[in-house]
Short mmCIF file of C-alpha atoms and ligand atoms in Angstrom, two decimals:
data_model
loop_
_atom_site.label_atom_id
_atom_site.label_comp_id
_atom_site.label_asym_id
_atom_site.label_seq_id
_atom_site.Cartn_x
_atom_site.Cartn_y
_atom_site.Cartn_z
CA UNK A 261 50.45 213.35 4.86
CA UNK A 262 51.61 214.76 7.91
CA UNK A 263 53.60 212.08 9.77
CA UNK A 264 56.07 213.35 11.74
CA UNK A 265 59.09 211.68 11.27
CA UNK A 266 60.57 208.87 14.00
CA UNK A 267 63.33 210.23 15.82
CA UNK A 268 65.36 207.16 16.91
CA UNK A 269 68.66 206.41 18.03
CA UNK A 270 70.18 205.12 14.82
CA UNK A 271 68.61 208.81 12.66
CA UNK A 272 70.82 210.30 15.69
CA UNK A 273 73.79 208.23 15.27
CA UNK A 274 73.53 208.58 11.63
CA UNK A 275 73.45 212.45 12.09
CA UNK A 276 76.52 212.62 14.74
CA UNK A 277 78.81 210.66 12.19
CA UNK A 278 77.55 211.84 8.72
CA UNK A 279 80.27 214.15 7.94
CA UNK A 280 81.65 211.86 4.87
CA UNK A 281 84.75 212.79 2.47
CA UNK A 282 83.32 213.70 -0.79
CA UNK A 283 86.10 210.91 -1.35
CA UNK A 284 84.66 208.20 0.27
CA UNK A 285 80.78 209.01 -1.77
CA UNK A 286 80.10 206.22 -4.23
CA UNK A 287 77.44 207.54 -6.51
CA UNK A 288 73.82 205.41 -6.42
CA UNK A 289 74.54 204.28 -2.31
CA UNK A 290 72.17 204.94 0.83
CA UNK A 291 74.78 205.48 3.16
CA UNK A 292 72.07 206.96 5.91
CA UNK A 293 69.75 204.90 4.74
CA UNK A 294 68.20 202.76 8.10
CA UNK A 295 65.26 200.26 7.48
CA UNK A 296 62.63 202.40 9.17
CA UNK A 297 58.66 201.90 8.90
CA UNK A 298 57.07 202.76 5.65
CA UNK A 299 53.15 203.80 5.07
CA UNK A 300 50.89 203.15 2.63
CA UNK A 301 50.07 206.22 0.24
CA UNK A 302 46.68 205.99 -1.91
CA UNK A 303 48.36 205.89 -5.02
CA UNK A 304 50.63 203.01 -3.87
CA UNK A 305 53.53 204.00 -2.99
CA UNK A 306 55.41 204.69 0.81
CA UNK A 307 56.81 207.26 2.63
CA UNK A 308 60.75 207.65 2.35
CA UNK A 309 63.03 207.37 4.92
CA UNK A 310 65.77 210.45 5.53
CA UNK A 311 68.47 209.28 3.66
CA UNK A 312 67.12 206.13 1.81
CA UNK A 313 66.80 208.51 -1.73
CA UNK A 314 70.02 210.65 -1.49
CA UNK A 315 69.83 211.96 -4.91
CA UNK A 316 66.00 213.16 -5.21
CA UNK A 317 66.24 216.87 -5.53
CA UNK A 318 63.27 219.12 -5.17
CA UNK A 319 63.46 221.98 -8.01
CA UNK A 320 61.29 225.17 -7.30
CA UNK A 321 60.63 227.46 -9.74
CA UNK A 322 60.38 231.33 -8.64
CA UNK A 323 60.37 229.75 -4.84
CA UNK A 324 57.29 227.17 -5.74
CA UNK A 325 57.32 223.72 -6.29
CA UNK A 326 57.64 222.80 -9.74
CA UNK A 327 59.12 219.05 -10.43
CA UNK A 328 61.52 216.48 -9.14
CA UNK A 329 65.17 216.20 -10.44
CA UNK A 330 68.14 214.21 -9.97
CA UNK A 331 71.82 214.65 -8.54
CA UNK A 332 74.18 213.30 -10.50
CA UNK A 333 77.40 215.95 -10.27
CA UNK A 334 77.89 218.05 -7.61
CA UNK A 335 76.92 220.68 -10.12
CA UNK A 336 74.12 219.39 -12.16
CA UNK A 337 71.05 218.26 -11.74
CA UNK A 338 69.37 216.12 -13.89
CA UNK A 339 65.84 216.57 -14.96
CA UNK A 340 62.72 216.85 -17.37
CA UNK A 341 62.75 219.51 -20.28
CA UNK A 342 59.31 219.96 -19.95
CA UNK A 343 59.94 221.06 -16.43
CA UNK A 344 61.84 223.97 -17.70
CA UNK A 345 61.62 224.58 -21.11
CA UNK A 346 58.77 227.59 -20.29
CA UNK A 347 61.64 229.40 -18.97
CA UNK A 348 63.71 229.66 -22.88
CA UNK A 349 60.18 230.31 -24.76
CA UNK A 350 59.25 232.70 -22.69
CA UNK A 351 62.55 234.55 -21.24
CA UNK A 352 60.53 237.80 -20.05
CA UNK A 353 58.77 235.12 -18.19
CA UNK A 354 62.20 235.65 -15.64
CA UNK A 355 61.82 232.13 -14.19
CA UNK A 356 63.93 231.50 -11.47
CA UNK A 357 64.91 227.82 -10.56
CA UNK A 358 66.32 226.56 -7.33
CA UNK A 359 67.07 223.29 -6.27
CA UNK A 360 66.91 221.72 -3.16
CA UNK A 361 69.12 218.13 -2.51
CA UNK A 362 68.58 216.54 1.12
CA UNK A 363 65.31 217.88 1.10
CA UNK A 364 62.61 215.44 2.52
CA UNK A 365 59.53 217.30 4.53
CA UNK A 366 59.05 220.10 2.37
CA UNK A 367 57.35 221.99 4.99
CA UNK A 368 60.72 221.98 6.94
CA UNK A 369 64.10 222.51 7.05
CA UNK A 370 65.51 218.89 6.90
CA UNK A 371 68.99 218.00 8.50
CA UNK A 372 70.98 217.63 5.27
CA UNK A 373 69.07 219.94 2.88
CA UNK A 374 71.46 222.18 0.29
CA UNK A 375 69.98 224.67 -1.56
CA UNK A 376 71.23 225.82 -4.72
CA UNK A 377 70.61 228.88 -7.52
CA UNK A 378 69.96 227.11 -10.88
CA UNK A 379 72.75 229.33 -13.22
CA UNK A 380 72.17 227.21 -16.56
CA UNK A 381 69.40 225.81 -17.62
CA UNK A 382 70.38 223.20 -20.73
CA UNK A 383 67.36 221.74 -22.47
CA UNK A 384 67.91 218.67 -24.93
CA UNK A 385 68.05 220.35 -28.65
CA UNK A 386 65.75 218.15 -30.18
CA UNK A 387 63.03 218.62 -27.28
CA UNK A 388 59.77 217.90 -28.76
CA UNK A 389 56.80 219.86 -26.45
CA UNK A 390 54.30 218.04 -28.63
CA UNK A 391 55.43 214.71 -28.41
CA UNK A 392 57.56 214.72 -25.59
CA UNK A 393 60.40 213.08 -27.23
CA UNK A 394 64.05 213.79 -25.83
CA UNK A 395 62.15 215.05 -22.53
CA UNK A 396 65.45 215.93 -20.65
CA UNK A 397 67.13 218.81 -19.14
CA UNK A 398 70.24 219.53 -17.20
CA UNK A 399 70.84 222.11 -14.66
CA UNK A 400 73.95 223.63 -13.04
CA UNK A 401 74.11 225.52 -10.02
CA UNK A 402 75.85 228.06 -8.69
CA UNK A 403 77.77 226.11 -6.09
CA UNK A 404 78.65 222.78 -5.89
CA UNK A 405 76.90 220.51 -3.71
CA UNK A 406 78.58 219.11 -0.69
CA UNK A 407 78.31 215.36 -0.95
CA UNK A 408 77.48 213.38 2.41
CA UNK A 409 75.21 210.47 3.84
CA UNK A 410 71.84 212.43 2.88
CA UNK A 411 72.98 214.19 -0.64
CA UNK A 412 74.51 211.06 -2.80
CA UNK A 413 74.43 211.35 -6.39
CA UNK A 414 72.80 208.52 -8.69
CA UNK A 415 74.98 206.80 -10.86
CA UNK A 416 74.68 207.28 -14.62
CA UNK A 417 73.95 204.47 -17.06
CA UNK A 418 76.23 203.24 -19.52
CA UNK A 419 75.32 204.48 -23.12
CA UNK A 420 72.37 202.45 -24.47
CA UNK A 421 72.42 200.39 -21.20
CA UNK A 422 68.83 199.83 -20.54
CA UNK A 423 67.45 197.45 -17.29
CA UNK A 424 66.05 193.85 -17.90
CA UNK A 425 62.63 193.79 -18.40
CA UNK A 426 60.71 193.19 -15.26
CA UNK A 427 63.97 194.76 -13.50
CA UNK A 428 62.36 196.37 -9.65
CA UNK A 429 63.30 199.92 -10.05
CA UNK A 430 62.38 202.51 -7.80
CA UNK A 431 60.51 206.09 -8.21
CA UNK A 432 60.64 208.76 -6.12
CA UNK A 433 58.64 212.68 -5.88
CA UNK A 434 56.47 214.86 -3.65
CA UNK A 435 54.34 214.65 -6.25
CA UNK A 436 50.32 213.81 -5.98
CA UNK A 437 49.52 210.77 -3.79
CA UNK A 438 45.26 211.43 -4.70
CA UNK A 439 43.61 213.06 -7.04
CA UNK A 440 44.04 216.43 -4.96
CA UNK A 441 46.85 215.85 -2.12
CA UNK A 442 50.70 216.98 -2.63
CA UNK A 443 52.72 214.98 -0.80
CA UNK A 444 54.62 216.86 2.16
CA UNK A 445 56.96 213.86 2.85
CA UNK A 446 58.82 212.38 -0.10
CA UNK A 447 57.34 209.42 -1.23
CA UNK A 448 58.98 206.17 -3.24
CA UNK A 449 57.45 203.30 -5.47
CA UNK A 450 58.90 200.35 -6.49
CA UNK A 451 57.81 199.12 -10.08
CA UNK A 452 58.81 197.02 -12.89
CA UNK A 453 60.30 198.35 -16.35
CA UNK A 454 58.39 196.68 -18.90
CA UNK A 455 59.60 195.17 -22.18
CA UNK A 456 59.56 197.76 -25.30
CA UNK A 457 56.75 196.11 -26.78
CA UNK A 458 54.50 195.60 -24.18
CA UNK A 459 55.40 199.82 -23.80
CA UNK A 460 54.58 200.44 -27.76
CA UNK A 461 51.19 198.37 -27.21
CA UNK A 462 49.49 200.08 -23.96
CA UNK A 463 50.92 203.38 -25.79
CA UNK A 464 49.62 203.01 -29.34
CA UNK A 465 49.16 206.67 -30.23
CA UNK A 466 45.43 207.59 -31.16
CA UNK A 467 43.50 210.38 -32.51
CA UNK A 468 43.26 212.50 -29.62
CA UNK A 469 46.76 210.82 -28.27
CA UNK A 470 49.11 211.11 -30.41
CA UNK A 471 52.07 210.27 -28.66
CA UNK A 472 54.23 208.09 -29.57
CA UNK A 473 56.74 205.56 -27.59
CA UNK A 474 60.30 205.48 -28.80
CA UNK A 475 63.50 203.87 -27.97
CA UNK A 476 64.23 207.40 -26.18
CA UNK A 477 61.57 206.14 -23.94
CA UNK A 478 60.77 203.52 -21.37
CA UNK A 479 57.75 202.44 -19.68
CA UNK A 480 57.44 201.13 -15.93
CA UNK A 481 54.63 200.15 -13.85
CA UNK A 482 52.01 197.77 -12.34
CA UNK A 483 49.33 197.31 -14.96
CA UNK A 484 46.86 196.50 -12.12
CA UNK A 485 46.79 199.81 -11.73
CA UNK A 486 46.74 201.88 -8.25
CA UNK A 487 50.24 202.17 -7.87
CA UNK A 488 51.81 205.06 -10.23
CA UNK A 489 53.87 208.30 -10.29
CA UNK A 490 51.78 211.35 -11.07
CA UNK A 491 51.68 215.01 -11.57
CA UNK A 492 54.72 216.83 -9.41
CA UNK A 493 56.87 213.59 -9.79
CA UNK A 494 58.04 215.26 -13.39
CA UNK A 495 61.73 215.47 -13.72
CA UNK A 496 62.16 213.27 -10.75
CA UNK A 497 64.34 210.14 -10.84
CA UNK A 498 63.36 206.56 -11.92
CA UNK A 499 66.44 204.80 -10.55
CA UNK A 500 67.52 200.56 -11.19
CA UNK A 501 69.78 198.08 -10.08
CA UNK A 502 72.16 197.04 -13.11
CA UNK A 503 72.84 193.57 -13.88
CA UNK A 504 76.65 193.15 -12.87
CA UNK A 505 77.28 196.26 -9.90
CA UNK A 506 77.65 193.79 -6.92
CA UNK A 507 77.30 196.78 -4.57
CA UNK A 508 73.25 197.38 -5.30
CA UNK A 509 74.19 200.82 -6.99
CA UNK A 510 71.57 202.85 -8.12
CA UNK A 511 71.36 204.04 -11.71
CA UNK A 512 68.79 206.54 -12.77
CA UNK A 513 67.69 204.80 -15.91
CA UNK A 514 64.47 207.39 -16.05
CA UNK A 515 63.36 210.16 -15.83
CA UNK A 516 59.27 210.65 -15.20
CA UNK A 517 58.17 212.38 -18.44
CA UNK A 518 54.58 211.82 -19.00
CA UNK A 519 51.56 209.32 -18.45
CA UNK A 520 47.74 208.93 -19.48
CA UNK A 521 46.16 209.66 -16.00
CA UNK A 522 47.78 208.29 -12.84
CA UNK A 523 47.72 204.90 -11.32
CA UNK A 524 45.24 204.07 -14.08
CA UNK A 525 44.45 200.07 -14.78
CA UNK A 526 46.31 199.55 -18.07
CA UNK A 527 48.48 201.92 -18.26
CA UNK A 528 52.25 202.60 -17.42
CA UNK A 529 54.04 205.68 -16.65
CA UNK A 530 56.66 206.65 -19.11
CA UNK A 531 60.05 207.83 -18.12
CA UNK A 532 62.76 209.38 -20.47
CA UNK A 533 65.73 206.65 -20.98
CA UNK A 534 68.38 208.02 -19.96
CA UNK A 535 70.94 205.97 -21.29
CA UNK A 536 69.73 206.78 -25.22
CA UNK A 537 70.85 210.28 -24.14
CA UNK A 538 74.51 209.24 -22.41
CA UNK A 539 76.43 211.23 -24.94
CA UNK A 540 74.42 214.39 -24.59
CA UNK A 541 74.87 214.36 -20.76
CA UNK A 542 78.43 213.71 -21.12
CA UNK A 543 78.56 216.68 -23.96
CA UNK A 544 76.94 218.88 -21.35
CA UNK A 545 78.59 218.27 -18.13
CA UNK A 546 81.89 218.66 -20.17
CA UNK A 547 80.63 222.70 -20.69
CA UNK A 548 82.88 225.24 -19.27
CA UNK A 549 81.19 225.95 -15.61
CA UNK A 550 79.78 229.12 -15.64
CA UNK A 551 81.73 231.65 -13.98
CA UNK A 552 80.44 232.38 -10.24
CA UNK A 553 83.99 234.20 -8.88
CA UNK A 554 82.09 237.40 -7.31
CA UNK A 555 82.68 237.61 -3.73
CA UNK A 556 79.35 239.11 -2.78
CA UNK A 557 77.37 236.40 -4.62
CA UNK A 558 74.68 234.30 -2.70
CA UNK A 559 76.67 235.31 0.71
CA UNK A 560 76.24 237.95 3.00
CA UNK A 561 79.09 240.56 3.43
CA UNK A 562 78.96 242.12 6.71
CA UNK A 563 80.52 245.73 7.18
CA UNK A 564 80.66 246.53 10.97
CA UNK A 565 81.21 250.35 12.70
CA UNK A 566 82.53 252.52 9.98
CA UNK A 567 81.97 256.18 10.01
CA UNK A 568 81.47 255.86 6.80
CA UNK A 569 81.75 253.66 3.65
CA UNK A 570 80.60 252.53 0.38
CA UNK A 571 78.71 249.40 -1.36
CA UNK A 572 78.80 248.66 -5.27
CA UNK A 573 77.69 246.07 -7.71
CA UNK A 574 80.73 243.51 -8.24
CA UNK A 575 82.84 245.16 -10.56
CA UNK A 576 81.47 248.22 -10.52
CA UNK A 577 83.61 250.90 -12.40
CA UNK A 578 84.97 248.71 -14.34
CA UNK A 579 83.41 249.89 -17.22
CA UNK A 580 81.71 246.52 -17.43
CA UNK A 581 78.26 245.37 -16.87
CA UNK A 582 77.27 243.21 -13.79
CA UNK A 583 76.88 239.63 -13.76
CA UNK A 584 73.49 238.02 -14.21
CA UNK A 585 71.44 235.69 -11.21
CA UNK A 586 73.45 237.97 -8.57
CA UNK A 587 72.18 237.25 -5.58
CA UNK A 588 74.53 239.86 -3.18
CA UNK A 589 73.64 241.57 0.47
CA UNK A 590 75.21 243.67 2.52
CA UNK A 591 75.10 244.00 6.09
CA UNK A 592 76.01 247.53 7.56
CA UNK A 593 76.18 247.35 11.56
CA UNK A 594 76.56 250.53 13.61
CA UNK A 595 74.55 250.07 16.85
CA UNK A 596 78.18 250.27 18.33
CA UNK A 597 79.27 253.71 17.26
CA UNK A 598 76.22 255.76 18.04
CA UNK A 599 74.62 257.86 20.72
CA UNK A 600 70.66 257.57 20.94
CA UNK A 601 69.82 260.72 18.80
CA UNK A 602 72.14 259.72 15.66
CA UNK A 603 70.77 258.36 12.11
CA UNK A 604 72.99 257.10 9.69
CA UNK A 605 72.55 259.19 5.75
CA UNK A 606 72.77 256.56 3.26
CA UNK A 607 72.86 258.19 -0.36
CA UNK A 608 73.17 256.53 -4.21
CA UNK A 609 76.58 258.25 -5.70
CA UNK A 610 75.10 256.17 -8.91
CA UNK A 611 72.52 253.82 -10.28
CA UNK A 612 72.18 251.87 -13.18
CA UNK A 613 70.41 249.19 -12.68
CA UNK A 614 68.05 247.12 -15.39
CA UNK A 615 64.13 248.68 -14.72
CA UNK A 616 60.85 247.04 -16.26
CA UNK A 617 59.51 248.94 -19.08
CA UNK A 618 56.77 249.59 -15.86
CA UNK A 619 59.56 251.12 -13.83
CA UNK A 620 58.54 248.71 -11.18
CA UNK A 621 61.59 247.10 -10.72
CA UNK A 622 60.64 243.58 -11.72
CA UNK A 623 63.89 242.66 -13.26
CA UNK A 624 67.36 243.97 -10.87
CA UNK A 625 66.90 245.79 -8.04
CA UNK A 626 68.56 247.36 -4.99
CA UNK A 627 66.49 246.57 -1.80
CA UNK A 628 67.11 248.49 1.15
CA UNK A 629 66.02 247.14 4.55
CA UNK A 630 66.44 248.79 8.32
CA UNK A 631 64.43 247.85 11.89
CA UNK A 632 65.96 245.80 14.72
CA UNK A 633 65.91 242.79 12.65
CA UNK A 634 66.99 243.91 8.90
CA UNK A 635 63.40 243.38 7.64
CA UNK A 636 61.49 246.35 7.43
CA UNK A 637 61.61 247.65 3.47
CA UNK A 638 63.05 251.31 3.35
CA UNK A 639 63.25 250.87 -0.58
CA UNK A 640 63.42 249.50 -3.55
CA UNK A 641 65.44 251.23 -6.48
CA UNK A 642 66.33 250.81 -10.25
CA UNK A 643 66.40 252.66 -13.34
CA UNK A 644 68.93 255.36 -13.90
CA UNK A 645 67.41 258.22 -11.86
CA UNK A 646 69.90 258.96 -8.80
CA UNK A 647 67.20 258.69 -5.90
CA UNK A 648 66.31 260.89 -2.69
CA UNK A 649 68.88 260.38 -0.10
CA UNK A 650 67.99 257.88 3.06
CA UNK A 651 68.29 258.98 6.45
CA UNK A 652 67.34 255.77 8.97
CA UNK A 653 67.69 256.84 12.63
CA UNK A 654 68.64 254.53 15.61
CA UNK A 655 65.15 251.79 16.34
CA UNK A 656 63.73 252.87 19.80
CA UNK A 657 63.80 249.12 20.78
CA UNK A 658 66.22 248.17 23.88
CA UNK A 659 69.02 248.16 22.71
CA UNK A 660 68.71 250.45 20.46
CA UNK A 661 70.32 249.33 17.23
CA UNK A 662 71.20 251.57 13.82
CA UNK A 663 71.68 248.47 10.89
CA UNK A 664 70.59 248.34 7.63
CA UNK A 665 70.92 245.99 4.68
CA UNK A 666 71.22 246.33 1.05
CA UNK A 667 70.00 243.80 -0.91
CA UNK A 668 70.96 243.32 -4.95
CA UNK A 669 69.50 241.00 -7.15
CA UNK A 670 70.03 240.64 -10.96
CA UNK A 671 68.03 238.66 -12.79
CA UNK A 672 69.21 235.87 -15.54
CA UNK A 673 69.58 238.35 -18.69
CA UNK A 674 71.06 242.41 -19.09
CA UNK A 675 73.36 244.04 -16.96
CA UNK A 676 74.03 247.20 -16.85
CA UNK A 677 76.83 249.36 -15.22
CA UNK A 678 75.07 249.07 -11.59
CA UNK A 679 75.50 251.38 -8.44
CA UNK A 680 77.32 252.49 -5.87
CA UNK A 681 76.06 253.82 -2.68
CA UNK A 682 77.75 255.70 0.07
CA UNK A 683 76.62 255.70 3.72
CA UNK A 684 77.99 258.30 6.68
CA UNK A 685 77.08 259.13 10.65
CA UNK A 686 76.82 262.76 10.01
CA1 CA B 188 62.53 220.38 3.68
CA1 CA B 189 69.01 242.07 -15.64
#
């Protein structure tokens, strides 16, 4: 798997003059996409090329792989409810879901990649864990992705507009290439959609398989077998050509849902149709966006040679609780304003913050870091109990520097009135 990718003159020409207009974006194009070498993978398919699958999105759940989705809005992601449905069962579970679009080595920071906090997590209402039926979830994030020549979204079928049988459609996922290997380097598969009944036939349910293939369904593959999506693919994008778009634009017709084995003779993968479920999406991405209007959130807020100052939870005495999913740090720079001997007294004026029944912060928290490079843990705090005061003294590193960052993170359910902390040079 670990091919390093071809650095050639049109990737670098591609890169210099990829700063696209949203505007100019038509949904289901390659615009970076260059004809580049592809190699065989054991369970058939190739290795992408930057670019060539602009709307695969890798979704990690609590920072760790966890399936494939699909850009279709530069707020929502598209994907498989049985990617994230743990997450509503379970909500002590606190699973938190990011998503990665432009991603394509995900052992490195590619070119293009955007990564987002998942904020709502909408699971089809008539999700079925059992049977899989209505396997299909939609996600918005906190920001909106910036569209360009390596983050495209698909474009979304037409309501109960399905692709000809035999149609070439394309599937895409760092999912497993062998029985053990994860692929590093996204990988893509071109297969056929097969007709409905050839799809109700290799997926007649039986005793210990009860499954059953619906019109909410559609099945794709090469019955030779070999050549298959698999494990880690889930959620990911099954995208087609549609009879009629004279522009080659992608549609994601499917979404992988499940499969008996991988790459088995016989068999075909089965993908959640998306078009059955057009008026759903549409209901959904017509929500009101969550509101994300706190200035600290996800962004760093750098306060630089004050005497002395304070930092609070957004909207802190307000009489209101914090937001959920808040993702806020502070920076607090006064290398500048210090002689060698001086320490800076940092001290909570209040704390309210959401504690595990364990009182081991597991849920919000207030991190405090110091050292040279703002990663050296000084403390974590929650609860209700006003803590010891901090005293952090200047690093004996040359320069000498006297920073510190605070660090609060709320997770996706209870606020409570939050804190406020005040910091001096005595
Ligand atoms: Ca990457
Ligand atoms: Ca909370």
């Amino acid at each position: 798997m670990r091919l390093c990718y071809m650095w050639n003159l049109g990737f670098i020409l591609w890169f210099l003059f990829s700063e696209t207009d949203a505007q100019q974006i038509s949904c289901g194009t390659t615009p970076a996409s260059t004809h580049g070498n592809a190699f065989a993978r054991i369970f058939g398919g190739t290795r992408a090329v930057y670019g060539s699958i602009p709307w695969q999105v890798n979704l990690l759940e609590n920072g760790s792989p966890r399936c494939g989705a699909t850009l279709i809005h530069q707020k929502w992601i598209l994907t498989a409810a049985h990617c994230v449905y743990l997450s509503l069962l379970n909500q002590n579970a606190n699973l938190e879901y990011t998503a990665i679009a432009g991603d394509h080595d995900t052992e490195k920071d590619d070119l293009f990649e955007q990564l987002r906090f998942v904020v709502r997590v909408t699971v089809h209402q008539a999700f079925d864990g059992k049977t899989l039926e209505n396997d299909i979830a939609l996600l918005e994030v906190d920001k909106e992705f910036a569209f360009n020549n390596y983050v495209v979204p698909a474009c979304l079928p037409n309501r109960g507009e399905l692709p000809y049988p035999f149609t070439n459609c394309e599937v895409s996922g760092w999912g497993f290439t062998s029985a053990t290997t994860k692929a590093e380097i996204l990988q893509k598969l071109d297969l056929p959609v097969l007709p409905h009944k050839a799809c109700e036939v290799i997926h007649t349910p039986t005793e210990g398989r009860p499954t059953i293939f619906t019109k909410k369904m559609l099945c794709a593959g090469h019955l030779e077998g070999g050549r298959d999506a698999c494990q880690g693919d889930s959620g990911g994008p099954l995208v087609c050509p549609t009879y009629g778009s004279s522009n080659g634009e992608k549609f994601v017709n499917g979404i992988v849902s499940w499969g008996n084995g991988c790459a088995e003779q016989g068999q075909a993968g089965v993908y959640t149709n998306v078009a059955s479920h057009r008026a759903w999406i549409d209901e959904t991405l017509a929500l009101k966006p969550v509101v994300n209007d706190n200035p600290c959130q996800y962004s760093g807020v750098e306060i630089r040679n004050q005497r002395e100052g304070s930092i609070h939870s957004p909207g802190f005495g307000n009489s209101t609780q914090y937001a959920s999913n808040l993702r806020c740090n502070w920076i607090v720079e006064l290398s500048d304003l210090t002689s060698a001997s001086d320490t800076v007294l940092i001290s909570f004026q209040r704390l309210d913050v959401e504690e595990s029944s364990d009182q081991e912060c597991r849920y919000d928290y207030v991190d405090i870091y110091g050292g040279d490079n703002l990663d050296i843990l000084q403390g974590t705090y929650c609860g209700r109990r006003r803590p010891a005061d901090l005293e952090l003294s200047k690093t004996r590193s040359t320069p000498s520097t006297l920073r510190f960052k605070v660090v609060f993170h709320s997770d996706s359910s209870i606020g409570r009135r939050g804190f406020r902390i005040n910091f001096r040079i005595p």
